[in-house]
């Protein structure tokens, strides 16, 4: 089941296709390799309710039934570029964009978000993706999902994690 959850999140992240490039040169390939290393080797600190999200695997937190998760990663794209991508984002097959935009957290930092609905294995899930600036060349992206009828149970916990996310 964990593999299915991780696969679901990976597919969802890929569906958004942030910062795609088709042709790359050797310097661009090296930059891509560094970016991938940043994505998968970064340690993100988030305020997580580990009583609810009790399965912890690196920057991924899942509920015991694996029907909700919070996954953090650093992406090699500036906040400004992520904002442009969000504005041009189109729904992929099997997914409906319900809302998207930018909010200002109480600490004054801006955070991008998308809220989507997707169906997997006969169940409807809500997926939130949050993005906040890490530095001039990278952003922290928090992807989360939960069953459609569980928003009241999980949304505050997910937002707390997303708004508090930072590199350790």
Tab-separated table of C-alpha atoms in Angstrom:
chain	number	residue	atom	x	y	z
A	1	UNK	CA	0.000	0.000	0.000
A	2	UNK	CA	2.894	2.393	0.725
A	3	UNK	CA	4.176	1.816	-2.793
A	4	UNK	CA	0.736	2.728	-4.177
A	5	UNK	CA	0.693	5.919	-2.101
A	6	UNK	CA	4.158	6.953	-3.191
A	7	UNK	CA	3.267	6.091	-6.800
A	8	UNK	CA	0.097	8.200	-6.543
A	9	UNK	CA	2.065	11.204	-5.300
A	10	UNK	CA	4.794	10.733	-7.898
A	11	UNK	CA	2.212	10.561	-10.675
A	12	UNK	CA	0.495	13.657	-9.368
A	13	UNK	CA	3.736	15.612	-9.202
A	14	UNK	CA	4.639	14.503	-12.704
A	15	UNK	CA	1.180	15.494	-13.903
A	16	UNK	CA	1.897	19.084	-13.035
A	17	UNK	CA	5.153	19.042	-14.996
A	18	UNK	CA	6.818	21.966	-13.261
A	19	UNK	CA	9.855	23.343	-15.087
A	20	UNK	CA	9.966	21.029	-18.086
A	21	UNK	CA	12.687	21.195	-20.718
A	22	UNK	CA	13.026	19.062	-23.827
A	23	UNK	CA	16.556	19.711	-25.146
A	24	UNK	CA	19.497	20.053	-22.775
A	25	UNK	CA	23.188	20.758	-23.210
A	26	UNK	CA	25.980	19.347	-21.046
A	27	UNK	CA	25.940	22.317	-18.608
A	28	UNK	CA	22.153	22.008	-18.438
A	29	UNK	CA	22.482	18.273	-17.794
A	30	UNK	CA	24.871	18.984	-14.919
A	31	UNK	CA	22.468	21.571	-13.540
A	32	UNK	CA	19.634	19.032	-13.847
A	33	UNK	CA	21.696	16.438	-11.988
A	34	UNK	CA	22.366	18.938	-9.176
A	35	UNK	CA	18.671	19.817	-9.107
A	36	UNK	CA	17.649	16.157	-8.817
A	37	UNK	CA	20.117	15.727	-5.990
A	38	UNK	CA	18.586	18.754	-4.258
A	39	UNK	CA	15.085	17.329	-4.758
A	40	UNK	CA	15.765	13.926	-3.284
A	41	UNK	CA	18.506	14.571	-0.752
A	42	UNK	CA	17.182	17.700	0.947
A	43	UNK	CA	15.951	17.370	4.495
A	44	UNK	CA	12.804	19.463	4.990
A	45	UNK	CA	11.651	20.468	8.440
A	46	UNK	CA	7.851	20.686	8.786
A	47	UNK	CA	5.467	20.815	11.709
A	48	UNK	CA	3.808	17.410	11.360
A	49	UNK	CA	1.258	15.842	13.683
A	50	UNK	CA	2.959	12.454	13.889
A	51	UNK	CA	0.000	11.015	15.815
A	52	UNK	CA	-2.011	11.406	12.599
A	53	UNK	CA	0.823	11.021	10.061
A	54	UNK	CA	2.510	8.105	11.788
A	55	UNK	CA	4.368	6.574	8.841
A	56	UNK	CA	7.516	8.599	8.191
A	57	UNK	CA	9.820	8.012	5.228
A	58	UNK	CA	12.267	10.869	4.705
A	59	UNK	CA	10.202	13.929	3.780
A	60	UNK	CA	7.037	11.830	3.364
A	61	UNK	CA	4.402	11.427	6.056
A	62	UNK	CA	1.427	9.076	5.682
A	63	UNK	CA	-1.541	8.118	7.801
A	64	UNK	CA	-1.771	4.542	9.024
A	65	UNK	CA	-4.377	3.706	6.345
A	66	UNK	CA	-2.277	5.612	3.758
A	67	UNK	CA	-5.292	7.545	2.528
A	68	UNK	CA	-3.642	10.852	3.367
A	69	UNK	CA	-0.060	12.003	2.972
A	70	UNK	CA	2.178	15.056	3.139
A	71	UNK	CA	5.298	14.966	0.973
A	72	UNK	CA	7.937	17.669	0.819
A	73	UNK	CA	10.624	18.261	-1.763
A	74	UNK	CA	12.846	21.039	-3.003
A	75	UNK	CA	12.342	21.837	-6.683
A	76	UNK	CA	14.955	23.564	-8.854
A	77	UNK	CA	12.737	26.442	-9.865
A	78	UNK	CA	12.396	29.954	-8.482
A	79	UNK	CA	9.185	31.081	-6.855
A	80	UNK	CA	8.576	33.461	-9.776
A	81	UNK	CA	8.927	30.599	-12.280
A	82	UNK	CA	6.651	28.394	-10.201
A	83	UNK	CA	4.066	31.177	-10.154
A	84	UNK	CA	4.174	31.435	-13.970
A	85	UNK	CA	3.771	27.652	-14.253
A	86	UNK	CA	0.795	27.756	-11.911
A	87	UNK	CA	-0.896	30.486	-13.931
A	88	UNK	CA	-0.501	28.411	-17.121
A	89	UNK	CA	-1.393	25.089	-15.535
A	90	UNK	CA	-4.031	22.954	-17.227
A	91	UNK	CA	-5.780	19.934	-15.723
A	92	UNK	CA	-4.438	16.544	-16.777
A	93	UNK	CA	-6.549	13.486	-17.589
A	94	UNK	CA	-8.440	12.235	-14.546
A	95	UNK	CA	-7.793	15.429	-12.641
A	96	UNK	CA	-9.907	18.542	-12.098
A	97	UNK	CA	-8.403	21.792	-10.841
A	98	UNK	CA	-10.773	23.119	-8.193
A	99	UNK	CA	-8.860	26.213	-7.075
A	100	UNK	CA	-5.437	27.804	-7.413
A	101	UNK	CA	-3.781	30.992	-6.352
A	102	UNK	CA	-1.461	32.657	-3.913
A	103	UNK	CA	-1.984	33.325	-0.220
A	104	UNK	CA	0.006	35.358	2.260
A	105	UNK	CA	0.784	33.564	5.499
A	106	UNK	CA	0.645	35.428	8.804
A	107	UNK	CA	4.470	35.742	8.693
A	108	UNK	CA	4.115	37.759	5.458
A	109	UNK	CA	5.503	35.058	3.137
A	110	UNK	CA	3.594	34.252	-0.030
A	111	UNK	CA	2.625	30.680	-0.795
A	112	UNK	CA	1.253	29.298	-4.060
A	113	UNK	CA	-1.357	26.579	-3.972
A	114	UNK	CA	-3.467	24.357	-6.190
A	115	UNK	CA	-6.411	22.258	-5.098
A	116	UNK	CA	-7.357	19.415	-7.400
A	117	UNK	CA	-9.693	16.475	-7.421
A	118	UNK	CA	-8.562	13.148	-8.828
A	119	UNK	CA	-9.946	9.645	-8.968
A	120	UNK	CA	-7.729	6.639	-8.305
A	121	UNK	CA	-8.855	3.045	-7.895
A	122	UNK	CA	-12.503	4.094	-7.626
A	123	UNK	CA	-11.937	6.652	-4.858
A	124	UNK	CA	-11.983	10.442	-5.180
A	125	UNK	CA	-9.090	12.297	-3.541
A	126	UNK	CA	-8.381	15.961	-2.986
A	127	UNK	CA	-4.801	16.968	-3.649
A	128	UNK	CA	-3.220	20.200	-2.473
A	129	UNK	CA	0.147	21.384	-3.719
A	130	UNK	CA	1.793	24.266	-1.896
A	131	UNK	CA	4.899	26.062	-3.064
A	132	UNK	CA	7.027	28.533	-1.171
A	133	UNK	CA	10.345	30.183	-1.890
A	134	UNK	CA	13.462	28.456	-0.630
A	135	UNK	CA	16.053	30.718	-2.270
A	136	UNK	CA	16.454	32.590	-5.573
A	137	UNK	CA	16.831	29.343	-7.560
A	138	UNK	CA	14.663	26.844	-5.720
A	139	UNK	CA	11.321	26.398	-4.023
A	140	UNK	CA	9.883	24.033	-1.448
A	141	UNK	CA	6.900	22.110	-2.742
A	142	UNK	CA	4.542	20.297	-0.395
A	143	UNK	CA	2.165	17.811	-2.023
A	144	UNK	CA	-0.658	16.322	-0.012
A	145	UNK	CA	-3.754	14.268	-0.578
A	146	UNK	CA	-6.730	12.915	1.346
A	147	UNK	CA	-10.118	11.366	0.666
A	148	UNK	CA	-12.634	13.874	-0.653
A	149	UNK	CA	-14.890	13.787	2.391
A	150	UNK	CA	-12.021	14.242	4.915
A	151	UNK	CA	-11.019	17.875	4.254
A	152	UNK	CA	-12.112	19.020	7.740
A	153	UNK	CA	-9.926	16.337	9.312
A	154	UNK	CA	-6.707	16.942	7.360
A	155	UNK	CA	-6.559	20.412	5.811
A	156	UNK	CA	-5.412	22.330	8.913
A	157	UNK	CA	-2.664	19.760	9.553
A	158	UNK	CA	-1.514	19.940	5.940
A	159	UNK	CA	-1.496	23.743	5.887
A	160	UNK	CA	0.472	23.851	9.141
A	161	UNK	CA	3.075	21.551	7.597
A	162	UNK	CA	3.228	23.505	4.326
A	163	UNK	CA	3.440	26.934	5.930
A	164	UNK	CA	6.163	25.807	8.354
A	165	UNK	CA	8.275	23.947	5.757
A	166	UNK	CA	11.939	24.941	5.525
A	167	UNK	CA	15.258	23.266	4.867
A	168	UNK	CA	17.029	21.918	7.936
